[in-house]
Short mmCIF file of C-alpha atoms in Angstrom, two decimals:
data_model
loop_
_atom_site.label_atom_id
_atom_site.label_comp_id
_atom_site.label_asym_id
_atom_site.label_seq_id
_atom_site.Cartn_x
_atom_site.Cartn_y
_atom_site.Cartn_z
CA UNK A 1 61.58 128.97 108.46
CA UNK A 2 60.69 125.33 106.76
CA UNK A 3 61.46 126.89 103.68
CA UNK A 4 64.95 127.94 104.36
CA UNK A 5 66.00 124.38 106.45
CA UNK A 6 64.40 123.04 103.14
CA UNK A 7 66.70 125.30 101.12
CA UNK A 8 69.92 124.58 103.38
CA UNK A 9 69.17 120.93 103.02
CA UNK A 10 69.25 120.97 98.85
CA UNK A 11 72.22 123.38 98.77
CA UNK A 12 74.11 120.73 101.39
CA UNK A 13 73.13 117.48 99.26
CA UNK A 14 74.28 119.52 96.24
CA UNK A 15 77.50 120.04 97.39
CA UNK A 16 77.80 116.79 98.55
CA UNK A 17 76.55 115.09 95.19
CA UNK A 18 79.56 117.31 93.57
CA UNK A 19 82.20 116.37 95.73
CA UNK A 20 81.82 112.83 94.62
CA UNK A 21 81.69 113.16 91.06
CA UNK A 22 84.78 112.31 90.50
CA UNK A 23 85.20 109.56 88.24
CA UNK A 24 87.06 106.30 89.98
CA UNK A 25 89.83 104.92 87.75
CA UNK A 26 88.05 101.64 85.78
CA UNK A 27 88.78 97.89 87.67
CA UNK A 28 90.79 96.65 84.62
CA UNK A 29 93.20 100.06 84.23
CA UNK A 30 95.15 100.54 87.40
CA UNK A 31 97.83 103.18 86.48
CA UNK A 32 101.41 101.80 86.33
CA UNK A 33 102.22 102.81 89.54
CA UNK A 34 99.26 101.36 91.76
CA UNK A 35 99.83 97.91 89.67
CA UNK A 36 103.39 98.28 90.76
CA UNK A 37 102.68 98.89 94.22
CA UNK A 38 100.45 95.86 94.32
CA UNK A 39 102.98 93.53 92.69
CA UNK A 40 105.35 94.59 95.80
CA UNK A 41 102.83 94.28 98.35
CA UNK A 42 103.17 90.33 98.27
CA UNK A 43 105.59 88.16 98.12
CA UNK A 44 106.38 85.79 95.19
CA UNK A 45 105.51 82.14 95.71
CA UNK A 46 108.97 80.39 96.13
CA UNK A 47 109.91 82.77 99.57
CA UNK A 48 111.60 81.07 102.45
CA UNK A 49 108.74 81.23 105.14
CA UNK A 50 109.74 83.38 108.40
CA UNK A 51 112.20 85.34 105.58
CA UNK A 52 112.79 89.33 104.98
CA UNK A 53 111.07 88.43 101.72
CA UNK A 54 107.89 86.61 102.97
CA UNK A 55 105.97 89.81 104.14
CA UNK A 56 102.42 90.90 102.84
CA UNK A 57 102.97 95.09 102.34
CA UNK A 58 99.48 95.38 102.10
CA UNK A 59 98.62 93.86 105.35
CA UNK A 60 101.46 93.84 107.08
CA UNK A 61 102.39 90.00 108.34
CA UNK A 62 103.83 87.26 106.59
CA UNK A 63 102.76 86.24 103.35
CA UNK A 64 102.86 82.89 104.17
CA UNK A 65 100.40 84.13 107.54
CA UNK A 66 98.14 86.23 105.62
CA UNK A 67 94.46 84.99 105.62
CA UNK A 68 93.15 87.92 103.29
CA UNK A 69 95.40 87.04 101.14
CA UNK A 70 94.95 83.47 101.02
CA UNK A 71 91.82 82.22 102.94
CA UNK A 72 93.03 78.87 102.68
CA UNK A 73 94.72 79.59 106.14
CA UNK A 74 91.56 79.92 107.62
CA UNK A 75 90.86 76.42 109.30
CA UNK A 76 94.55 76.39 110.32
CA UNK A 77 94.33 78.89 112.42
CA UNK A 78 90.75 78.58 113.96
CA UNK A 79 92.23 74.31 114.87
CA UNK A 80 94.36 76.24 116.94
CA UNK A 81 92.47 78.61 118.44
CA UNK A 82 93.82 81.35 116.95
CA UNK A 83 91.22 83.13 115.21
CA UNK A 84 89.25 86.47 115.87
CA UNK A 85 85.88 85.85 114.71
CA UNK A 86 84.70 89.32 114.98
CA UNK A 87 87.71 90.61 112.52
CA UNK A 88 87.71 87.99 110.59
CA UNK A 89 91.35 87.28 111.02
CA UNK A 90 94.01 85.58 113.30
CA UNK A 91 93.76 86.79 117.59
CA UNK A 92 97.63 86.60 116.55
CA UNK A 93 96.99 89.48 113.65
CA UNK A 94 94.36 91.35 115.30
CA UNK A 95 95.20 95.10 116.16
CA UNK A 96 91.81 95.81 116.99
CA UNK A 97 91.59 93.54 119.64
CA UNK A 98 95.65 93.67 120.50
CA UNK A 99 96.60 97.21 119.93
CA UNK A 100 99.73 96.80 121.42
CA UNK A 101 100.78 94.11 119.54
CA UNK A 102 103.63 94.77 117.11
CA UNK A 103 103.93 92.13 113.74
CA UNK A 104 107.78 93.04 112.79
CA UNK A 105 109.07 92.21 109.85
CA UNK A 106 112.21 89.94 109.66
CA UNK A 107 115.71 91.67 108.70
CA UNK A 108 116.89 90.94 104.94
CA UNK A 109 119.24 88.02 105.21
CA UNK A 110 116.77 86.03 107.24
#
């Protein structure tokens, strides 16, 4: 009986071992696409805050908002008391704590 959990143990880390073998794609070589998603996750520098065009696709707020973007933010929003410190983010931000909170993008024109 040991012998056979032992053997249903190897054969089960084996087929785990191969299922992540799979080479990940190297840091510096994203393929076109992914580096073009990632360009229009974020906005450019020179957007009108509170505009269609300041929005963070990757996290979904305001660029000019995002703290994982640009922790810089940080102490502005913990001054005013808007911070979640067990997310790491703003109380304002945080779906975890807020899950009915909805962060909607502006319209274009705004």
């Amino acid at each position: 009986m040991k012998l056979r959990s032992i053997s249903v143990l190897i054969c089960a880390f084996a087929l785990g071992a191969a299922s992540c073998s799979k080479e990940a794609p190297s840091a510096g070589k994203d393929a076109p696409e992914q580096t073009q998603a990632k360009a229009a996750a974020h906005a450019p520098a020179d957007v009108k805050p509170g505009s269609h065009e300041d929005w963070c696709g990757e996290h979904q707020v305001p660029e000019s908002q995002c703290t994982r973007c640009n922790p810089d933010l940080i102490p502005a929003f913990k001054a005013t008391g808007d911070w979640c410190a067990e997310h790491g983010l703003p109380e304002s931000q945080c779906l975890k704590c807020n899950p009915d909170l909805k962060i909607v993008r502006p319209p274009k024109g705004s």
